[in-house]
Amino acid sequence: MKPPAVPRTIWALGFVSLFTDLGSEIVHSLLPVLLAGTLGASVFAIGLLEGAAEALVLITKVLSGYLSDAMGKRKPLVVLGYGLATLAKPLFPLAESVSTVVMARMVDRFGKGIRGAPRDALLGDLAPAEIRGACFGLRQSMDTLGAVLGPSLAIALLWDLSNDVSTVLWIAVIPGLIAVSLLLFIKEPEQPERPPARLPISREGLSRLGLAYWKLTALGALVALARFSEAFLVLRASEQGLGLTWIPLVLVVMSAVYALSAYPAGALSDRMPRHWLLGLGMVTLALANVALATAKGYGLLFLGIGLWGLHMGLTQGLLASLIVDIAPPEYRGTAFGVFNLFSGFGLLLASAMAGWLWDRSGSTATFWFGAGTATVATLAIPLLLGGARRGLGRA
């Protein structure tokens, strides 16, 4: 039978993600250089900031995911999250100190945390079971296309504006306004009648999520521990002598590979065991770190950056699909939130460790650490997910 078409709402959410990431990645591609160069922050401080910012995203998802289950509504939280991220953007060009950048980054990431779990739960509600991986992969590809266009636009603007970083950061506000405007026209489908979900904090409640879910959550934390912030890719490129105008090219290359691989990987995961592709993704991450650790010029540097993007395409949408496969529908938002809470701790620890190693022993130590943790995560996949079916756990 011909598989069903991707619902229009998923396409619409994909365009919202595209414009939001376009603006966010303009900022993200310039932020490490702004902090380390203009404002004089240490690499350890940048690693801690990036880790804390991303951890805030993942921790906030617990509350927003639960609220979306309890309310039976996803869209209000999605609008609030995208709106906060848009409001934070003007703070970056206005910043005259590290503390202002930290505040802006935290507000931006708080908004991302609020919208993340409800949006993913909404996708899970909308996606037909037969093409679930493809739906998550499509949204991820469109989201990442924005991450390609954002740094590309940053390069063009820096070139045209003679490296005027402040003006470029002001321009980054515009795509966020477009995204919020589009979101207001999206109609949320009615949820099935069921009693409000309660946060499963009791032993009985936690057990309802199932052993398979908790194994997946443990694996998600380990995968996050193996993947520190992409800010270190930017810093590595700067260390290799890449000029300021071309620094955003790092995220352009990474995101282009990510965008091109996420949808095919998601579609392929609908036809084979998802954990096989997840394992391939972690092997790819290990190889990316080896290339970045041994790079002596632009060849291995950009090979490592490209492999990093490929690993993202092979893993991020698959993890979301696995959560929907396994988690009970009535706790779907909470399941995304709790999963991301544990992943957040892993990412915070990974980024802090990466920054500490960089300051203490140099950049190569950071990437060898990444290669080692990615290898451990690869070996853990068959132990934690080896018994999982290809199929659709809980449709």
PDB file of N, CA and C in Angstrom, residues 31 34-42 45-46 49 91-92 95-106:
ATOM      1  N   LEU A  31      28.536  33.795  18.035  1.00  0.00           N
ATOM      2  CA  LEU A  31      28.607  33.962  19.481  1.00  0.00           C
ATOM      3  C   LEU A  31      29.943  33.560  20.093  1.00  0.00           C
ATOM      4  N   LEU A  34      32.402  36.290  19.370  1.00  0.00           N
ATOM      5  CA  LEU A  34      32.032  37.492  20.112  1.00  0.00           C
ATOM      6  C   LEU A  34      32.465  37.382  21.567  1.00  0.00           C
ATOM      7  N   LEU A  35      32.205  36.217  22.176  1.00  0.00           N
ATOM      8  CA  LEU A  35      32.551  36.025  23.586  1.00  0.00           C
ATOM      9  C   LEU A  35      34.053  35.974  23.800  1.00  0.00           C
ATOM     10  N   ALA A  36      34.749  35.179  22.983  1.00  0.00           N
ATOM     11  CA  ALA A  36      36.185  34.985  23.187  1.00  0.00           C
ATOM     12  C   ALA A  36      36.993  36.193  22.719  1.00  0.00           C
ATOM     13  N   GLY A  37      36.543  36.843  21.646  1.00  0.00           N
ATOM     14  CA  GLY A  37      37.304  37.950  21.102  1.00  0.00           C
ATOM     15  C   GLY A  37      36.911  39.291  21.696  1.00  0.00           C
ATOM     16  N   THR A  38      35.695  39.737  21.408  1.00  0.00           N
ATOM     17  CA  THR A  38      35.252  41.067  21.837  1.00  0.00           C
ATOM     18  C   THR A  38      35.122  41.186  23.351  1.00  0.00           C
ATOM     19  N   LEU A  39      34.567  40.170  24.004  1.00  0.00           N
ATOM     20  CA  LEU A  39      34.259  40.273  25.429  1.00  0.00           C
ATOM     21  C   LEU A  39      35.267  39.552  26.327  1.00  0.00           C
ATOM     22  N   GLY A  40      36.226  38.817  25.743  1.00  0.00           N
ATOM     23  CA  GLY A  40      37.326  38.243  26.511  1.00  0.00           C
ATOM     24  C   GLY A  40      36.999  37.057  27.388  1.00  0.00           C
ATOM     25  N   ALA A  41      35.968  36.295  27.063  1.00  0.00           N
ATOM     26  CA  ALA A  41      35.629  35.116  27.866  1.00  0.00           C
ATOM     27  C   ALA A  41      36.591  33.971  27.563  1.00  0.00           C
ATOM     28  N   SER A  42      36.855  33.102  28.573  1.00  0.00           N
ATOM     29  CA  SER A  42      37.719  31.941  28.374  1.00  0.00           C
ATOM     30  C   SER A  42      36.965  30.837  27.646  1.00  0.00           C
ATOM     31  N   ALA A  45      34.717  29.053  29.999  1.00  0.00           N
ATOM     32  CA  ALA A  45      33.484  29.800  30.262  1.00  0.00           C
ATOM     33  C   ALA A  45      32.488  29.626  29.115  1.00  0.00           C
ATOM     34  N   ILE A  46      33.001  29.607  27.863  1.00  0.00           N
ATOM     35  CA  ILE A  46      32.127  29.400  26.710  1.00  0.00           C
ATOM     36  C   ILE A  46      31.521  27.998  26.747  1.00  0.00           C
ATOM     37  N   LEU A  49      28.889  27.959  29.433  1.00  0.00           N
ATOM     38  CA  LEU A  49      27.696  28.681  28.993  1.00  0.00           C
ATOM     39  C   LEU A  49      26.888  27.853  28.006  1.00  0.00           C
ATOM     40  N   LEU A  91      18.743  41.375  22.407  1.00  0.00           N
ATOM     41  CA  LEU A  91      19.695  41.531  23.502  1.00  0.00           C
ATOM     42  C   LEU A  91      21.132  41.266  23.067  1.00  0.00           C
ATOM     43  N   PHE A  92      21.326  40.447  22.026  1.00  0.00           N
ATOM     44  CA  PHE A  92      22.686  40.121  21.591  1.00  0.00           C
ATOM     45  C   PHE A  92      23.415  41.337  21.003  1.00  0.00           C
ATOM     46  N   ALA A  95      24.406  43.803  23.740  1.00  0.00           N
ATOM     47  CA  ALA A  95      25.266  43.344  24.838  1.00  0.00           C
ATOM     48  C   ALA A  95      26.609  44.062  24.853  1.00  0.00           C
ATOM     49  N   GLU A  96      27.015  44.502  26.051  1.00  0.00           N
ATOM     50  CA  GLU A  96      28.328  45.106  26.255  1.00  0.00           C
ATOM     51  C   GLU A  96      29.142  44.341  27.296  1.00  0.00           C
ATOM     52  N   SER A  97      28.618  43.218  27.770  1.00  0.00           N
ATOM     53  CA  SER A  97      29.323  42.414  28.760  1.00  0.00           C
ATOM     54  C   SER A  97      28.925  40.953  28.584  1.00  0.00           C
ATOM     55  N   VAL A  98      29.740  40.074  29.158  1.00  0.00           N
ATOM     56  CA  VAL A  98      29.446  38.640  29.106  1.00  0.00           C
ATOM     57  C   VAL A  98      28.129  38.334  29.802  1.00  0.00           C
ATOM     58  N   SER A  99      27.835  39.029  30.898  1.00  0.00           N
ATOM     59  CA  SER A  99      26.606  38.759  31.653  1.00  0.00           C
ATOM     60  C   SER A  99      25.357  39.021  30.816  1.00  0.00           C
ATOM     61  N   THR A 100      25.391  40.055  29.973  1.00  0.00           N
ATOM     62  CA  THR A 100      24.240  40.336  29.111  1.00  0.00           C
ATOM     63  C   THR A 100      24.060  39.238  28.072  1.00  0.00           C
ATOM     64  N   VAL A 101      25.162  38.763  27.515  1.00  0.00           N
ATOM     65  CA  VAL A 101      25.093  37.665  26.554  1.00  0.00           C
ATOM     66  C   VAL A 101      24.545  36.406  27.222  1.00  0.00           C
ATOM     67  N   VAL A 102      25.003  36.143  28.448  1.00  0.00           N
ATOM     68  CA  VAL A 102      24.517  34.978  29.193  1.00  0.00           C
ATOM     69  C   VAL A 102      23.015  35.078  29.387  1.00  0.00           C
ATOM     70  N   MET A 103      22.526  36.257  29.800  1.00  0.00           N
ATOM     71  CA  MET A 103      21.092  36.429  30.005  1.00  0.00           C
ATOM     72  C   MET A 103      20.314  36.214  28.715  1.00  0.00           C
ATOM     73  N   ALA A 104      20.806  36.810  27.615  1.00  0.00           N
ATOM     74  CA  ALA A 104      20.123  36.662  26.338  1.00  0.00           C
ATOM     75  C   ALA A 104      20.104  35.212  25.887  1.00  0.00           C
ATOM     76  N   ARG A 105      21.242  34.550  26.040  1.00  0.00           N
ATOM     77  CA  ARG A 105      21.335  33.141  25.634  1.00  0.00           C
ATOM     78  C   ARG A 105      20.387  32.278  26.452  1.00  0.00           C
ATOM     79  N   MET A 106      20.270  32.554  27.743  1.00  0.00           N
ATOM     80  CA  MET A 106      19.402  31.761  28.596  1.00  0.00           C
ATOM     81  C   MET A 106      17.924  31.985  28.268  1.00  0.00           C
TER      82      MET A 106
END
